[in-house]
Coordinates of C-alpha atoms in Angstrom, one line a residue:
Chain A
X17 CA 44.6 -30.5 77.4
X18 CA 43.3 -33.4 79.5
X19 CA 40.1 -31.5 79.8
X20 CA 39.7 -31.3 76.0
X21 CA 40.6 -34.9 75.6
X22 CA 37.9 -36.0 78.0
X23 CA 35.4 -34.0 76.0
X24 CA 36.5 -35.8 72.9
X25 CA 36.4 -39.2 74.4
X26 CA 33.0 -38.6 76.1
X27 CA 31.5 -37.1 73.0
X28 CA 32.7 -40.0 70.9
X29 CA 31.4 -42.5 73.4
X30 CA 28.0 -40.7 73.3
X31 CA 27.8 -40.8 69.5
X32 CA 28.8 -44.4 69.3
X33 CA 26.4 -45.3 72.0
X34 CA 23.6 -43.5 70.2
X35 CA 24.2 -45.3 66.9
X36 CA 24.5 -48.6 68.7
X37 CA 21.2 -48.0 70.3
X38 CA 19.7 -47.1 66.9
X39 CA 21.1 -50.3 65.3
X40 CA 19.6 -52.3 68.2
X41 CA 16.2 -50.7 67.9
X42 CA 16.1 -51.1 64.1
X43 CA 17.2 -54.7 64.0
X44 CA 16.0 -56.3 67.2
X45 CA 12.7 -54.7 67.9
X46 CA 11.2 -54.4 64.4
X47 CA 10.0 -56.7 61.7
X48 CA 13.6 -56.6 60.3
X49 CA 14.4 -59.2 63.0
X50 CA 11.9 -61.6 61.2
X51 CA 12.7 -60.9 57.6
X52 CA 15.2 -62.9 55.8
X53 CA 17.0 -60.2 54.0
X54 CA 18.1 -62.6 51.2
X55 CA 16.5 -63.0 47.7
X56 CA 13.1 -64.7 47.4
X57 CA 11.1 -66.4 44.7
X58 CA 7.4 -65.8 44.0
X59 CA 4.7 -68.4 43.7
X60 CA 1.0 -67.7 43.4
X61 CA -2.1 -69.4 44.7
X62 CA -5.9 -68.9 44.2
X63 CA -8.1 -68.8 47.3
X64 CA -11.8 -68.8 47.4
X65 CA -11.6 -66.5 50.4
X66 CA -8.6 -64.7 52.0
X67 CA -10.5 -63.4 55.0
X68 CA -8.4 -60.8 56.8
X69 CA -5.1 -61.9 55.2
X70 CA -2.9 -58.8 54.5
X71 CA 0.2 -58.2 52.4
X72 CA 3.4 -59.0 54.3
X73 CA 1.6 -61.6 56.4
X74 CA 4.0 -64.5 57.1
X75 CA 4.1 -67.7 55.1
X76 CA 4.9 -70.6 57.4
X77 CA 5.8 -74.3 57.0
X78 CA 5.5 -76.3 60.2
X79 CA 5.2 -73.0 62.1
X80 CA 8.5 -71.7 60.7
X81 CA 8.4 -68.5 58.8
X82 CA 9.7 -69.0 55.2
X83 CA 8.5 -65.9 53.5
X84 CA 5.7 -63.4 53.2
X85 CA 2.6 -62.5 51.3
X86 CA 3.5 -60.2 48.4
X87 CA 0.1 -59.1 47.1
X88 CA -3.6 -60.0 47.2
X89 CA -5.8 -59.3 44.2
X90 CA -9.2 -60.3 42.9
X91 CA -8.9 -61.7 39.4
X92 CA -11.7 -60.0 37.4
X93 CA -14.0 -62.6 36.1
X94 CA -13.2 -65.1 38.7
X95 CA -14.6 -65.3 42.2
X96 CA -11.2 -66.0 43.6
X97 CA -8.4 -64.1 45.2
X98 CA -4.9 -64.4 43.7
X99 CA -2.3 -64.4 46.4
X100 CA 1.4 -64.0 45.5
X101 CA 3.8 -65.5 48.1
X102 CA 7.4 -64.4 48.2
X103 CA 9.4 -67.3 49.7
X104 CA 13.0 -67.0 50.8
X105 CA 15.5 -68.5 48.4
X106 CA 17.0 -70.7 51.0
X107 CA 13.8 -72.6 51.2
X108 CA 13.9 -74.3 47.8
X109 CA 12.5 -77.7 47.2
X110 CA 8.8 -77.2 48.3
X111 CA 6.8 -79.9 46.5
X112 CA 4.5 -78.5 43.8
X113 CA 1.5 -80.4 45.1
X114 CA 1.7 -78.7 48.5
X115 CA -1.4 -77.3 50.1
X116 CA -1.7 -73.7 51.0
X117 CA -4.1 -72.9 53.9
X118 CA -5.1 -69.6 55.5
X119 CA -4.8 -69.9 59.3
X120 CA -5.4 -67.5 62.1
X121 CA -2.9 -67.1 65.0
X122 CA -5.0 -67.7 68.0
X123 CA -8.6 -66.5 68.2
X124 CA -8.0 -62.8 67.6
X125 CA -4.6 -63.0 65.9
X126 CA -3.5 -62.1 62.4
X127 CA -3.9 -64.5 59.6
X128 CA -1.0 -66.2 57.8
X129 CA -0.6 -68.7 55.0
X130 CA 0.5 -72.2 56.1
X131 CA 2.0 -74.6 53.6
X132 CA 1.8 -78.4 54.1
X133 CA 4.0 -80.4 51.9
X134 CA 2.8 -82.8 49.3
X135 CA 4.6 -85.8 48.0
X136 CA 5.6 -84.7 44.5
X137 CA 9.2 -85.0 43.5
X138 CA 9.0 -81.7 41.5
X139 CA 9.7 -78.5 43.5
X140 CA 8.0 -75.1 43.1
X141 CA 10.0 -72.6 41.1
X142 CA 9.8 -68.9 40.6
X143 CA 6.4 -68.1 39.1
X144 CA 5.1 -71.5 40.2
X145 CA 1.5 -72.1 41.1
X146 CA 0.0 -73.8 44.1
X147 CA -3.1 -75.6 42.9
X148 CA -4.4 -76.9 46.2
X149 CA -5.7 -74.3 48.6
X150 CA -8.0 -74.0 51.5
X151 CA -9.7 -70.7 52.1
X152 CA -9.9 -68.7 55.4
X153 CA -12.5 -70.0 57.7
X154 CA -15.3 -67.6 58.4
X155 CA -16.3 -67.5 62.0
X156 CA -19.9 -67.2 61.1
X157 CA -19.8 -70.3 58.9
X158 CA -18.2 -72.3 61.6
X159 CA -20.6 -71.1 64.3
X160 CA -23.5 -71.6 61.9
X161 CA -22.4 -75.1 61.1
X162 CA -21.8 -75.9 64.7
X163 CA -25.1 -74.6 65.9
X164 CA -27.0 -76.0 62.9
X165 CA -29.3 -74.2 60.5
X166 CA -27.8 -70.9 61.2
X167 CA -26.0 -70.6 58.0
X168 CA -28.9 -71.4 55.7
X169 CA -30.1 -68.4 53.5
X170 CA -33.1 -67.2 55.4
X171 CA -34.7 -64.8 53.0
X172 CA -35.4 -64.2 49.3
X173 CA -35.5 -60.6 48.2
X174 CA -32.9 -58.2 47.2
X175 CA -31.0 -55.7 44.1
X176 CA -26.9 -53.8 41.4
X177 CA -26.7 -50.8 43.0
X178 CA -28.1 -54.0 44.3
X179 CA -30.5 -54.2 47.2
X180 CA -31.0 -57.1 49.5
X181 CA -33.6 -57.7 52.2
X182 CA -32.3 -58.9 55.5
X183 CA -34.4 -59.8 58.6
X184 CA -31.5 -58.6 60.7
X185 CA -28.5 -56.5 59.7
X186 CA -26.9 -56.5 63.2
X187 CA -24.7 -53.4 63.5
X188 CA -24.2 -53.0 59.8
X189 CA -23.9 -49.3 58.9
X190 CA -23.8 -47.4 55.6
X191 CA -20.2 -47.3 54.3
X192 CA -19.4 -50.9 55.5
X193 CA -17.4 -53.0 53.1
X194 CA -18.9 -55.4 50.5
X195 CA -16.5 -58.3 50.0
X196 CA -16.2 -61.2 47.5
X197 CA -13.8 -63.9 48.4
X198 CA -12.5 -61.6 51.1
X199 CA -11.6 -58.8 48.6
X200 CA -13.4 -55.5 49.0
X201 CA -15.6 -54.9 45.9
X202 CA -17.9 -52.1 47.1
X203 CA -19.7 -50.6 50.0
X204 CA -23.0 -50.5 51.7
X205 CA -25.0 -47.5 50.4
X206 CA -28.2 -47.3 52.5
X207 CA -29.7 -49.4 55.3
X208 CA -33.4 -48.6 55.6
X209 CA -36.4 -50.3 57.1
X210 CA -39.4 -51.3 54.9
X211 CA -42.7 -50.3 56.4
X212 CA -44.8 -53.2 55.1
X213 CA -42.6 -56.2 55.9
X214 CA -40.6 -54.8 58.7
X215 CA -37.2 -56.0 57.4
X216 CA -34.1 -54.1 56.4
X217 CA -33.3 -53.1 52.8
X218 CA -29.6 -52.8 52.3
X219 CA -28.3 -51.1 49.1
X220 CA -25.0 -52.4 47.9
X221 CA -22.9 -50.1 45.7
X222 CA -20.6 -52.6 43.9
X223 CA -17.6 -51.5 41.9
X224 CA -18.3 -51.5 38.1
X225 CA -15.1 -53.5 37.6
X226 CA -16.7 -56.5 39.2
X227 CA -19.6 -57.0 36.8
X228 CA -19.2 -60.8 36.6
X229 CA -21.1 -61.7 39.7
X230 CA -23.8 -64.4 39.0
X231 CA -27.4 -63.2 39.6
X232 CA -28.0 -66.1 42.0
X233 CA -25.2 -65.0 44.4
X234 CA -25.9 -64.8 48.0
X235 CA -25.3 -61.8 50.3
X236 CA -24.5 -62.4 54.0
X237 CA -23.7 -60.0 56.8
X238 CA -20.4 -61.2 58.4
X239 CA -18.3 -59.9 61.2
X240 CA -14.5 -59.4 60.8
X241 CA -13.2 -61.6 63.5
X242 CA -14.9 -62.0 66.9
X243 CA -15.2 -58.3 67.8
X244 CA -14.6 -56.6 64.4
X245 CA -16.9 -54.4 62.3
X246 CA -19.6 -56.0 60.2
X247 CA -19.5 -56.3 56.4
X248 CA -21.5 -57.8 53.6
X249 CA -20.0 -60.9 51.9
X250 CA -21.1 -62.0 48.5
X251 CA -21.0 -65.7 47.9
X252 CA -21.1 -66.3 44.1
X253 CA -23.6 -68.7 42.6
X254 CA -23.4 -70.6 39.4
X255 CA -25.9 -68.8 37.1
X256 CA -24.6 -67.8 33.7
X257 CA -26.5 -64.4 34.0
X258 CA -24.7 -61.6 35.8
X259 CA -26.0 -59.1 38.3
X260 CA -26.8 -55.7 36.6
X261 CA -27.6 -52.3 38.0
X262 CA -31.0 -52.3 39.8
X263 CA -31.0 -56.1 40.2
X264 CA -31.9 -57.9 43.4
X265 CA -29.6 -60.2 45.3
X266 CA -31.8 -63.2 45.6
X267 CA -30.4 -65.0 48.6
X268 CA -29.5 -63.2 51.8
X269 CA -28.3 -64.3 55.1
X270 CA -28.8 -62.1 58.1
X271 CA -26.3 -61.2 60.7
X272 CA -25.8 -63.9 63.3
X273 CA -26.3 -62.6 66.8
X274 CA -23.6 -63.9 69.0
X275 CA -25.9 -63.6 72.0
X276 CA -28.6 -65.8 70.3
X277 CA -26.0 -68.4 69.4
X278 CA -24.6 -68.5 72.9
X279 CA -28.0 -68.5 74.4
X280 CA -29.1 -71.4 72.1
X281 CA -25.9 -73.3 73.0
X282 CA -26.5 -72.8 76.7
X283 CA -30.1 -73.9 76.5
X284 CA -29.4 -76.9 74.4
X285 CA -26.4 -77.9 76.3
X286 CA -28.0 -77.8 79.8
X287 CA -31.0 -79.7 81.1
X288 CA -33.4 -76.9 80.5
X289 CA -37.1 -77.0 81.4
X290 CA -37.9 -75.4 78.0
X291 CA -38.7 -78.5 76.0
X292 CA -39.1 -76.5 72.8
X293 CA -35.4 -76.0 72.6
X294 CA -34.5 -79.7 72.5
X295 CA -33.5 -81.3 69.3
X296 CA -33.6 -79.2 66.1
X297 CA -31.9 -76.1 67.4
X298 CA -34.7 -73.8 66.3
X299 CA -34.6 -70.6 68.2
X300 CA -37.2 -69.8 70.7
X301 CA -37.9 -66.2 71.3
X302 CA -39.1 -66.8 74.8
X303 CA -35.6 -67.2 75.7
X304 CA -34.3 -68.3 79.0
X305 CA -33.4 -65.9 81.7
X306 CA -32.6 -69.0 83.8
X307 CA -29.7 -70.0 81.6
X308 CA -27.7 -67.2 83.0
X309 CA -25.3 -66.3 80.2
X310 CA -22.1 -65.2 81.9
X311 CA -22.4 -61.4 82.2
X312 CA -19.3 -59.4 81.4
X313 CA -18.8 -58.0 84.9
X314 CA -16.1 -56.4 86.9
X315 CA -13.6 -58.5 88.6
Chain B
X26 CA -10.9 -1.7 73.1
X27 CA -7.8 -1.7 75.1
X28 CA -7.9 -5.5 75.4
X29 CA -8.3 -5.8 71.7
X30 CA -5.2 -3.7 71.0
X31 CA -3.4 -5.8 73.5
X32 CA -4.4 -9.0 71.8
X33 CA -3.4 -7.7 68.4
X34 CA -0.1 -6.8 70.0
X35 CA 0.4 -10.3 71.3
X36 CA -0.5 -11.9 67.9
X37 CA 1.8 -9.6 65.9
X38 CA 4.5 -10.0 68.5
X39 CA 4.3 -13.8 68.1
X40 CA 4.3 -13.5 64.3
X41 CA 7.3 -11.1 64.6
X42 CA 9.1 -13.6 66.8
X43 CA 8.5 -16.5 64.4
X44 CA 9.6 -14.4 61.4
X45 CA 12.7 -13.1 63.2
X46 CA 13.5 -16.7 64.3
X47 CA 13.2 -18.0 60.8
X48 CA 15.4 -15.2 59.3
X49 CA 17.9 -15.8 62.1
X50 CA 17.9 -19.5 61.2
X51 CA 18.9 -18.6 57.6
X52 CA 21.7 -16.3 58.8
X53 CA 22.8 -19.1 61.1
X54 CA 23.0 -21.6 58.2
X55 CA 25.2 -19.1 56.4
X56 CA 27.5 -19.1 59.4
X57 CA 27.7 -22.9 59.6
X58 CA 30.6 -23.3 57.0
X59 CA 32.6 -20.7 59.0
X60 CA 32.1 -22.7 62.2
X61 CA 33.9 -25.6 60.8
X62 CA 37.1 -23.9 61.8
X63 CA 35.8 -24.2 65.4
X64 CA 35.2 -27.9 65.2
X65 CA 36.6 -28.4 68.7
X66 CA 34.0 -26.0 70.0
X67 CA 31.2 -28.0 68.3
X68 CA 32.5 -31.2 69.8
X69 CA 32.6 -29.6 73.3
X70 CA 29.0 -28.5 72.8
X71 CA 27.9 -32.0 71.7
X72 CA 29.5 -33.2 75.0
X73 CA 27.7 -30.5 77.0
X74 CA 24.2 -30.6 75.4
X75 CA 24.2 -34.3 74.4
X76 CA 26.4 -36.5 76.6
X77 CA 25.6 -34.6 79.8
X78 CA 21.9 -34.9 79.1
X79 CA 22.1 -38.7 78.9
X80 CA 21.3 -39.3 82.6
X81 CA 18.0 -37.4 82.6
X82 CA 17.0 -38.8 79.2
X83 CA 17.8 -42.4 80.0
X84 CA 16.1 -42.2 83.5
X85 CA 13.0 -40.7 82.1
X86 CA 12.9 -43.1 79.2
X87 CA 13.1 -46.0 81.6
X88 CA 10.3 -44.7 83.7
X89 CA 8.1 -43.8 80.7
X90 CA 8.5 -47.4 79.4
X91 CA 7.8 -48.9 82.8
X92 CA 4.6 -46.9 83.4
X93 CA 3.4 -47.5 79.9
X94 CA 3.7 -51.3 80.4
X95 CA 2.0 -51.1 83.7
X96 CA -1.0 -49.1 82.4
X97 CA -1.3 -51.1 79.2
X98 CA -1.2 -54.4 81.0
X99 CA -4.0 -53.2 83.2
X100 CA -6.2 -52.1 80.3
X101 CA -5.3 -55.0 77.9
X102 CA -6.1 -57.6 80.5
X103 CA -9.7 -56.6 80.2
X104 CA -9.6 -57.9 76.6
X105 CA -7.2 -60.8 77.4
X106 CA -4.7 -59.1 75.1
X107 CA -1.8 -58.7 77.5
X108 CA 0.6 -60.3 75.1
X109 CA 0.3 -57.1 73.0
X110 CA 1.8 -55.0 75.8
X111 CA 5.3 -55.0 74.3
X112 CA 4.0 -54.1 70.8
X113 CA 2.0 -51.1 72.1
X114 CA 4.8 -49.9 74.3
X115 CA 7.2 -50.0 71.4
X116 CA 4.9 -48.3 69.0
X117 CA 3.8 -45.6 71.4
X118 CA 7.4 -44.8 72.3
X119 CA 8.8 -44.9 68.8
X120 CA 6.1 -42.9 67.2
X121 CA 5.2 -40.3 69.8
X122 CA 6.7 -40.4 73.3
X123 CA 10.3 -40.9 72.4
X124 CA 10.8 -37.9 70.1
X125 CA 8.4 -35.6 71.9
X126 CA 9.4 -36.2 75.5
X127 CA 13.1 -36.2 74.6
X128 CA 12.7 -32.9 72.8
X129 CA 10.8 -31.4 75.7
X130 CA 13.4 -32.6 78.2
X131 CA 16.1 -31.4 75.9
X132 CA 14.5 -27.9 75.8
X133 CA 14.4 -27.8 79.5
X134 CA 17.9 -29.3 80.2
X135 CA 20.0 -28.0 77.3
X136 CA 17.9 -25.3 75.5
X137 CA 17.7 -23.1 78.6
X138 CA 21.4 -23.4 79.3
X139 CA 22.2 -22.4 75.7
X140 CA 19.9 -19.4 75.9
X141 CA 21.3 -18.3 79.3
X142 CA 24.9 -18.7 78.2
X143 CA 24.5 -16.8 75.0
X144 CA 22.2 -14.3 76.6
X145 CA 24.8 -13.6 79.3
X146 CA 27.5 -13.2 76.7
X147 CA 25.2 -10.7 75.0
X148 CA 24.5 -8.9 78.3
X149 CA 28.1 -8.6 79.3
X150 CA 29.1 -7.4 75.8
X151 CA 31.3 -10.4 75.1
X152 CA 29.5 -10.8 71.7
X153 CA 30.2 -7.2 70.8
X154 CA 33.8 -7.7 71.8
X155 CA 34.1 -10.6 69.5
X156 CA 32.8 -8.5 66.6
X157 CA 35.4 -5.9 67.5
X158 CA 38.1 -8.5 67.2
X159 CA 36.7 -9.6 63.8
X160 CA 35.6 -13.0 65.2
X161 CA 32.2 -13.8 63.8
X162 CA 30.1 -14.6 66.9
X163 CA 27.6 -16.5 64.8
X164 CA 30.3 -18.9 63.6
X165 CA 32.0 -19.1 67.0
X166 CA 29.2 -19.1 69.5
X167 CA 25.8 -19.8 67.8
X168 CA 26.6 -22.3 65.0
X169 CA 28.5 -24.8 67.1
X170 CA 25.6 -25.0 69.6
X171 CA 23.1 -25.3 66.8
X172 CA 25.0 -28.1 65.1
X173 CA 25.5 -29.8 68.5
X174 CA 21.8 -29.8 69.1
X175 CA 21.0 -31.3 65.7
X176 CA 23.5 -34.1 66.4
X177 CA 22.5 -34.6 70.0
X178 CA 18.7 -34.7 69.9
X179 CA 18.3 -37.7 67.5
X180 CA 20.9 -39.7 69.4
X181 CA 19.3 -38.9 72.7
X182 CA 15.9 -39.9 71.3
X183 CA 17.2 -43.2 70.3
X184 CA 18.6 -43.7 73.8
X185 CA 15.3 -42.7 75.3
X186 CA 13.5 -45.3 73.1
X187 CA 15.9 -48.0 74.0
X188 CA 15.5 -47.4 77.7
X189 CA 11.7 -47.2 77.2
X190 CA 11.5 -50.6 75.6
X191 CA 13.8 -52.1 78.2
X192 CA 11.7 -50.5 80.9
X193 CA 8.6 -51.9 79.4
X194 CA 10.3 -55.3 79.3
X195 CA 11.4 -54.9 82.9
X196 CA 7.8 -54.3 84.1
X197 CA 6.0 -56.5 81.6
X198 CA 8.2 -59.6 81.7
X199 CA 10.1 -59.5 85.0
X200 CA 7.3 -58.1 87.1
X201 CA 3.9 -58.9 85.5
X202 CA 5.0 -62.2 84.0
X203 CA 4.3 -61.8 80.3
X204 CA 6.3 -64.5 78.5
X205 CA 9.6 -63.2 77.3
X206 CA 9.4 -64.8 73.9
X207 CA 5.8 -63.5 73.4
X208 CA 6.9 -60.0 74.4
X209 CA 9.7 -59.8 71.8
X210 CA 8.0 -61.8 69.0
X211 CA 4.8 -59.8 69.1
X212 CA 6.9 -56.7 69.0
X213 CA 9.0 -57.7 66.1
X214 CA 6.0 -59.0 64.2
X215 CA 4.2 -55.6 64.3
X216 CA 6.9 -52.8 64.6
X217 CA 8.1 -51.7 61.2
X218 CA 11.5 -50.3 60.6
X219 CA 10.4 -47.6 58.2
X220 CA 7.1 -46.5 59.6
X221 CA 8.1 -46.6 63.3
X222 CA 11.9 -46.2 63.5
X223 CA 12.7 -44.0 60.4
X224 CA 9.5 -42.0 60.2
X225 CA 8.9 -41.9 63.9
X226 CA 12.1 -41.8 65.8
X227 CA 14.6 -40.4 63.2
X228 CA 12.7 -37.8 61.2
X229 CA 10.7 -36.4 64.1
X230 CA 13.7 -36.1 66.4
X231 CA 15.8 -34.5 63.7
X232 CA 13.1 -31.9 63.0
X233 CA 12.7 -31.3 66.8
X234 CA 16.5 -31.0 67.2
X235 CA 16.6 -28.3 64.6
X236 CA 13.7 -26.4 66.0
X237 CA 14.5 -26.6 69.7
X238 CA 18.2 -25.6 69.3
X239 CA 17.3 -22.8 66.8
X240 CA 14.8 -21.3 69.3
X241 CA 17.3 -21.6 72.1
X242 CA 20.1 -20.0 70.2
X243 CA 17.8 -17.3 68.7
X244 CA 16.4 -16.3 72.1
X245 CA 19.9 -16.1 73.6
X246 CA 21.4 -14.2 70.8
X247 CA 18.6 -11.6 70.5
X248 CA 18.0 -11.1 74.3
X249 CA 17.8 -7.6 75.7
X250 CA 21.2 -7.1 77.4
X251 CA 19.8 -7.0 80.9
X252 CA 19.5 -9.6 83.6
X253 CA 15.8 -9.4 83.3
X254 CA 16.0 -9.8 79.6
X255 CA 18.1 -13.0 80.0
X256 CA 15.4 -14.3 82.4
X257 CA 12.6 -13.7 79.9
X258 CA 14.6 -15.2 77.1
X259 CA 15.2 -18.4 79.0
X260 CA 11.5 -18.6 79.9
X261 CA 10.5 -18.0 76.2
X262 CA 12.9 -20.7 75.1
X263 CA 11.0 -23.3 77.1
X264 CA 7.5 -22.0 76.2
X265 CA 8.2 -21.5 72.5
X266 CA 10.0 -24.9 72.2
X267 CA 7.2 -26.8 73.9
X268 CA 4.6 -25.2 71.7
X269 CA 6.7 -25.7 68.6
X270 CA 7.4 -29.4 69.5
X271 CA 3.8 -30.3 70.1
X272 CA 2.4 -28.4 67.1
X273 CA 5.1 -29.8 64.8
X274 CA 4.5 -33.3 66.1
X275 CA 0.9 -33.0 65.0
X276 CA 1.9 -31.7 61.6
X277 CA 4.6 -34.3 61.1
X278 CA 2.3 -37.1 62.2
X279 CA -0.4 -36.0 59.8
X280 CA 2.2 -36.2 56.9
X281 CA 4.0 -39.3 58.0
X282 CA 1.0 -41.5 58.9

C-alpha cells in the first residue's frame, strides 16, 4: 500500500512540476511577458517611410512599452504607409498632437515606434489619428548627408516594367524587393550591363496596384540595415503624370559602397598627402593604400 | 541478383513493419477505454516512464543549454551580437532540441524498458496466460504504457526546455558575463508563445510521445518469444524510434514553420 501511495505522490508531483515548468516557459520566456493582456485602442499614423518596421513591433513612450504595431499598409494613391498602433487601454490620455517617430534599437536592432507627447489638452481616442510623424531614417541617406554629395541623384536614364540605369548596383540581384515608403511594391526583374555605356540596366517589375507613381520619381539602391540585403527604393516626385509600362525612371541613385565612404572619411579626416581629397569630398579613384582601413582580421 | 532480392526484402520488411505498427496502433486505441479500469496501472507507468526519467532529462537539458550558450557566445561575438545568445538558445531549444533530444532520450531510457518488459511477458507466456484468464492484455499491459508515454513525453520535454534555458542563463550570465536583464528581455522580445512554445514544444513532443511509445509497445508485443527475439525487438525500438523522430521532426517543422 505504501508502495502504491509513493507512486501516486511521485506521479502527481511529476505532472504538477511539468505543468509548472510549462507555465514558466510560456509566461516568462516569451513575448507574453511583454504583452499587456488587457484591452487596447487603435490609432493610426501616416509615415513617409516605415523602413524595417514590422507588425507587433513595440510602441514606446519614454522607452516604456505601451502597445504594439497592429498593421502596416500602403494606401493606394498615396506615397505613404498607414501604420495602425494598438495602445493598451491603461495608457489613455495621450495628447492628440503627439509626434510618432520610427526609431531603431541600437545599430542593428529592430525598429519601433516612439511617441513624444504634445501639449494638447485633447487625448487620442480609439480610431484617432496622429498627424505628426517622422519617418524611419535610411542609413544611406544619413551616410550620404554626412559624407556630402553622396545622396544626390547621379544619373538620368531609366523605365514600368520600368528600367533604370545605375552606374553601380552594388550586390543588387534579380528578385530583390522594390519599396516605396518602406512598403514592398514589386521586385527587380533583370540586372544587365549595357555594352555601349558600361552601366547597369535594372528592370523593375512593379505591382499593377501601385500605378500612381509620378514619372519624375527617383529609384535608389538601398541596403536593409548595415549588413542586410539590397533593395530598390522609389522616392516619389511631384509630377502629375504617372509611370506607365515601358517608362523610364528618370532619376536613379546608385548603391553606396560602404568601403568608399569609409575610405573617403579616413582620407578626409586624416592629414593625407593626397591633396585632391581635401575639401569637397569628391571621390578620388587613386585611393589611398596608406590610409589603412581597419581590416577585419582574426583576434 | 541476390543482393537485389535482399534489398527488396529489406524494403518490404520495413513497409510491413510500418503497416503492422499502424494497425497495432488502431487496435491499441480500441483497448484504451478498457484500460480505464486499470487506472492505477497507468499511474504506475507514468511514474516509471515519466518521473523516473526526470534525472536524465533534466541533466541533459542543463548541459545542452550550457553548451549552446557557450558555442553561440563564441560565434556571436564575431558580430558583436552576444546579447542575442539567450534568444537563440531559447529558440533552438524550444523548436528543435527540446522535443527531439527528449524523445531520443525517452526512447533509450523508457522505450527500451517497455519493449523488454512486454517482450519478456510474451516470451514467458504471461500474455497468453492473461488471455486464458479473460484479461485483455492490450487493455492491461499495452494501453497503460501507451497512455503513460503520451502523458510523460510532453511533460519531460517541458522540463528539458526549462533546464536548457536555465543552463544557457548559467553559462551566459553567470560565467560569460552577458547582462542579466539583456538576456531575458531579448528573449522575451523575440520568443513567441504560439510559434515556439505551442508549435515547437507542445505539438512536436505530443506527436513524438505517441510515436515512440507506440513503437516500443508494438515491438514488445509482437516480439518472437525467444530471448534473441526480445534482444532484437529492443534494438529495433531504438532504431525505429530514432528514425521516426527525426523524420517526423522534419515533416512537422515543414508544416509548422
